[in-house]
PDB file of C-alpha atoms in Angstrom:
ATOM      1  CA  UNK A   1      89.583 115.507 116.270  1.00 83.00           C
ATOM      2  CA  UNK A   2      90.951 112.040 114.561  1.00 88.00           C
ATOM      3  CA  UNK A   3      89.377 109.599 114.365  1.00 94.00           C
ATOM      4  CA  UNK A   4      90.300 106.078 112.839  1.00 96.00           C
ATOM      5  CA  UNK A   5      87.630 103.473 112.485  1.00 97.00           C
ATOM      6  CA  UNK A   6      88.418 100.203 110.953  1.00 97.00           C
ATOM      7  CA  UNK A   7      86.249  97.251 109.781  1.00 97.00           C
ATOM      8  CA  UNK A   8      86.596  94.289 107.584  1.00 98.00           C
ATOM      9  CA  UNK A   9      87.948  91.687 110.005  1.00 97.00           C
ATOM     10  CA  UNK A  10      86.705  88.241 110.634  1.00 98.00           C
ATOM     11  CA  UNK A  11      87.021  84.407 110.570  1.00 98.00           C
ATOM     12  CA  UNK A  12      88.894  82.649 107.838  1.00 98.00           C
ATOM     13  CA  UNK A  13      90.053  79.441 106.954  1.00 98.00           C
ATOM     14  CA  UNK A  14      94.164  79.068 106.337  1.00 98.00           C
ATOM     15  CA  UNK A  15      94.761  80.340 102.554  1.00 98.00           C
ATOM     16  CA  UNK A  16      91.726  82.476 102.932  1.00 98.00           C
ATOM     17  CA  UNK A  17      91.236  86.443 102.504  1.00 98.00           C
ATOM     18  CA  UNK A  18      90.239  89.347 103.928  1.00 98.00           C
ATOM     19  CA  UNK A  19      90.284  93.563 103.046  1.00 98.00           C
ATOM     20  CA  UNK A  20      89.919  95.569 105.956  1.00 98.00           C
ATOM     21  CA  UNK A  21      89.146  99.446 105.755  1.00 98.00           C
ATOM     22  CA  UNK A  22      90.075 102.251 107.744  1.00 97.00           C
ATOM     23  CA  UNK A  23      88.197 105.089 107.476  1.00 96.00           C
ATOM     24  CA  UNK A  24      89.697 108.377 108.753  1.00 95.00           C
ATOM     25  CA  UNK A  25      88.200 111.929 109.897  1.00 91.00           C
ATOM     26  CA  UNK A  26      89.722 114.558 111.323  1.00 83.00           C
ATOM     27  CA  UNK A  27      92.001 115.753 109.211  1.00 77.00           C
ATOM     28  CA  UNK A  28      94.093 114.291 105.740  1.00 79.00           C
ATOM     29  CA  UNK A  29      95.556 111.359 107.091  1.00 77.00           C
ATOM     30  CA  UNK A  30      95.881 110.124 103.439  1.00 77.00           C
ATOM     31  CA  UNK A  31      98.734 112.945 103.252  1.00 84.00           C
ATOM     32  CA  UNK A  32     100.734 111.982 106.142  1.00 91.00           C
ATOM     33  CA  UNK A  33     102.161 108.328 107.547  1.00 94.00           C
ATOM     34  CA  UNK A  34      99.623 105.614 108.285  1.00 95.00           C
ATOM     35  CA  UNK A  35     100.111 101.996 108.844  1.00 95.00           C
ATOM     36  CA  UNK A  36      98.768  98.596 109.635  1.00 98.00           C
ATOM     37  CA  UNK A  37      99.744  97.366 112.985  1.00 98.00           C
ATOM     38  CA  UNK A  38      98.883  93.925 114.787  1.00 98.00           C
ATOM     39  CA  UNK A  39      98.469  92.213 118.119  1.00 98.00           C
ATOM     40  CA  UNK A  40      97.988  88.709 118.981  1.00 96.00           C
ATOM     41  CA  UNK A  41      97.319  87.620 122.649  1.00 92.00           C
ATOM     42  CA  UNK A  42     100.464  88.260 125.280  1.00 94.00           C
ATOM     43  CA  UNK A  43     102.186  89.176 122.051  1.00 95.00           C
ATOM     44  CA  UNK A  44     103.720  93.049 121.511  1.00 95.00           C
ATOM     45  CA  UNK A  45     101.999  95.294 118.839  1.00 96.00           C
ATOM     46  CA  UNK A  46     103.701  94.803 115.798  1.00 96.00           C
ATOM     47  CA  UNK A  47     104.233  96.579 112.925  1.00 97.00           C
ATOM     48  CA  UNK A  48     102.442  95.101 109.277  1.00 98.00           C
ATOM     49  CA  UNK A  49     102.625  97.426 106.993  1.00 98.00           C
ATOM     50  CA  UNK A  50     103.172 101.758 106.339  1.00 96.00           C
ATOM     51  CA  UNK A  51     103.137 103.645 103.917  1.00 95.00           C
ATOM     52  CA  UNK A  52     103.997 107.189 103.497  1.00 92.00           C
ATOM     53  CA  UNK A  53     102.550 110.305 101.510  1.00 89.00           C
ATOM     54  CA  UNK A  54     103.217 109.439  98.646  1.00 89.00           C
ATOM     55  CA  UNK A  55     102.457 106.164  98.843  1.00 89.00           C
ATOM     56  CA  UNK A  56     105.222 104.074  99.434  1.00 93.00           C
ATOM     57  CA  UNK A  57     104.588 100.983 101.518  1.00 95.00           C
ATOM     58  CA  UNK A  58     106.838  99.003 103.738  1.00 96.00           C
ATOM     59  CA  UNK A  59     106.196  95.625 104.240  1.00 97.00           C
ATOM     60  CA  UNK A  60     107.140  93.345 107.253  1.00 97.00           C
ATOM     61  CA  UNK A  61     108.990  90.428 105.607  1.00 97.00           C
ATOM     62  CA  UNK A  62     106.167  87.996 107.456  1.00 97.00           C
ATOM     63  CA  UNK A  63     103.709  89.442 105.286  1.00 98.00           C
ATOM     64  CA  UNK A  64     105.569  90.671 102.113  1.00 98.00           C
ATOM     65  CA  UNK A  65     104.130  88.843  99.211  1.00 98.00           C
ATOM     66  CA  UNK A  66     100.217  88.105 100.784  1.00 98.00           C
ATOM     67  CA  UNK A  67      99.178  91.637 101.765  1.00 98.00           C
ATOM     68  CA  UNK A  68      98.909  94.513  99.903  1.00 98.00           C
ATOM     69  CA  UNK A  69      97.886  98.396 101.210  1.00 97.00           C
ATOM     70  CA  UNK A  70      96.528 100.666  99.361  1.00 95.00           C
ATOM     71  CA  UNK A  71      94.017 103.844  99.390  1.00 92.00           C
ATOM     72  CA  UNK A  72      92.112 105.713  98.455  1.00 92.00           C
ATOM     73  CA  UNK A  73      92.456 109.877  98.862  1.00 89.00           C
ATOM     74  CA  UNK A  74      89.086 110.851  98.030  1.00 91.00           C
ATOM     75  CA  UNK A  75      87.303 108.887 100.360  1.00 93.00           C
ATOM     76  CA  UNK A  76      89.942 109.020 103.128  1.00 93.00           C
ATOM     77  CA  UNK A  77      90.473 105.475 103.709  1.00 95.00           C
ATOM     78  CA  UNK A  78      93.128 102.905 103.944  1.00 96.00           C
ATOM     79  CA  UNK A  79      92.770  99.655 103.016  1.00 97.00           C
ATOM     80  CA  UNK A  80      94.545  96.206 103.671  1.00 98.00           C
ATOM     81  CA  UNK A  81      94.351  93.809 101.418  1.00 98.00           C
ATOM     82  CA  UNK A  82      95.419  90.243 102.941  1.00 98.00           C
ATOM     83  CA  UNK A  83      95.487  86.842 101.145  1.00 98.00           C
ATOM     84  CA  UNK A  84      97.084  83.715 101.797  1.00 98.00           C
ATOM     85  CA  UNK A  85      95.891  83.981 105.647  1.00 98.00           C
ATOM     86  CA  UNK A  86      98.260  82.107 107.606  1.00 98.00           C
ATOM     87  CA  UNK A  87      96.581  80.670 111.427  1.00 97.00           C
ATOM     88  CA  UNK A  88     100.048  83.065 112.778  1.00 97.00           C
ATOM     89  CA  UNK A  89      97.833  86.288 110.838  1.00 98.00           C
ATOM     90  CA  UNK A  90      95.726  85.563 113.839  1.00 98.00           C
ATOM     91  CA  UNK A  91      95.031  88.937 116.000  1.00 98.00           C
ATOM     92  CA  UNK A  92      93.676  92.278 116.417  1.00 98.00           C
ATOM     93  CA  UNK A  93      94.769  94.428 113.547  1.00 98.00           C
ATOM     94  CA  UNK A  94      94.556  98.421 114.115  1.00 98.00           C
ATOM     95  CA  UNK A  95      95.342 101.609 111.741  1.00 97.00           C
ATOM     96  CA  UNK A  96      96.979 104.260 113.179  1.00 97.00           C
ATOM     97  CA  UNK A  97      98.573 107.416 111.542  1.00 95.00           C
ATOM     98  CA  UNK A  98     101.388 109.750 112.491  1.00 93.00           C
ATOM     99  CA  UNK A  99     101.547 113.486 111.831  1.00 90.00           C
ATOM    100  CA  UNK A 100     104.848 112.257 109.865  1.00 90.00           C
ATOM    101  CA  UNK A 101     105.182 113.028 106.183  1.00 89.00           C
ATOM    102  CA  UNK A 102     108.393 110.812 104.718  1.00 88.00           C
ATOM    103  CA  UNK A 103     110.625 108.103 106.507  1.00 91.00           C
ATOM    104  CA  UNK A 104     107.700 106.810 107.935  1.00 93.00           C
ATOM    105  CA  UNK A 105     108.698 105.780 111.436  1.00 92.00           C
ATOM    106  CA  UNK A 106     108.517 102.125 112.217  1.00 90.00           C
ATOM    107  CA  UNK A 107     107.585 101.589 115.712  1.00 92.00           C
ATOM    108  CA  UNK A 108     103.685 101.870 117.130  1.00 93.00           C
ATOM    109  CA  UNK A 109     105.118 104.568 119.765  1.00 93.00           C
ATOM    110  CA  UNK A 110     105.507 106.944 116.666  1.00 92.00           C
ATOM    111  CA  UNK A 111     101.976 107.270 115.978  1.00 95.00           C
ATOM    112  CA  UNK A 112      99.476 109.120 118.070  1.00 94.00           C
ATOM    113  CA  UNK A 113      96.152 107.734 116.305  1.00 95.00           C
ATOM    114  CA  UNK A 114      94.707 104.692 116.495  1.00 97.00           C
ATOM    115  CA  UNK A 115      91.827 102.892 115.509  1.00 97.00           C
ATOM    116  CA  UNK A 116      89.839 100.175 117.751  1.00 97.00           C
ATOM    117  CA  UNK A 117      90.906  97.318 115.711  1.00 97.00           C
ATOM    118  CA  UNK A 118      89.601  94.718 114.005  1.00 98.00           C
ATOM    119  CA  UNK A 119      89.928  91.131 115.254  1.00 98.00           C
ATOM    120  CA  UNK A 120      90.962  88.528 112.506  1.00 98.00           C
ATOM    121  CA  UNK A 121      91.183  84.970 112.932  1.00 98.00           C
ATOM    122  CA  UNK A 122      92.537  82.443 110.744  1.00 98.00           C
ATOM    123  CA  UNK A 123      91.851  78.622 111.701  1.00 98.00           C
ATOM    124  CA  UNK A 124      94.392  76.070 110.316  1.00 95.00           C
TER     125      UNK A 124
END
């Protein structure tokens, strides 16, 4: 069974920074697709970041430049680095991972695993 747990959010000041974690079970997510997603209040879950097995990120231009994903194989966890926290970084951030090797697919439907998220709030 997968599981996805993520931790590290919390309430920053604009400019601020925060690293969140995901730590996955289950099987070797760290060898397939994962990625950062987000969701802010009557807002549609949007993509952040993914990366694919061989570590290769893709960035979504609002955040290319401030956050950074990385992780770390032997302890099965994917981090988020974010700096620069912007008041519109304001929402629920999840992990998920897709049984998806290469040409990571972009949109939250491709990826079957989630996380419960992480709420992170940036005041101006």
């Amino acid at each position: 069974q997968v599981q996805l747990v993520e931790s590290g959010g919390g309430s920053v000041q604009a400019g601020g920074s925060l690293r969140l974690s995901c730590a996955a079970s289950g099987y070797n997510s760290m060898s397939y697709c994962m990625g950062w997603f987000r969701q802010a209040p009557g807002m549609e879950r949007e993509g952040v970041v993914i990366i694919d097995s061989a570590g290769s990120p893709s960035y979504a231009d609002s955040v290319k430049g401030r956050f950074t994903i990385s992780r770390d194989n032997a302890k099965n966890t994917l981090y988020l680095e974010m700096n620069s926290l912007k008041p519109e970084d304001t929402a629920m951030y999840y992990c998920a991972s897709s049984p998806v090797r290469w040409h990571c697919p972009r949109g939250s439907l491709a990826y079957p695993y989630w996380g419960q998220g992480t709420q992170v709030t940036v005041s101006s």
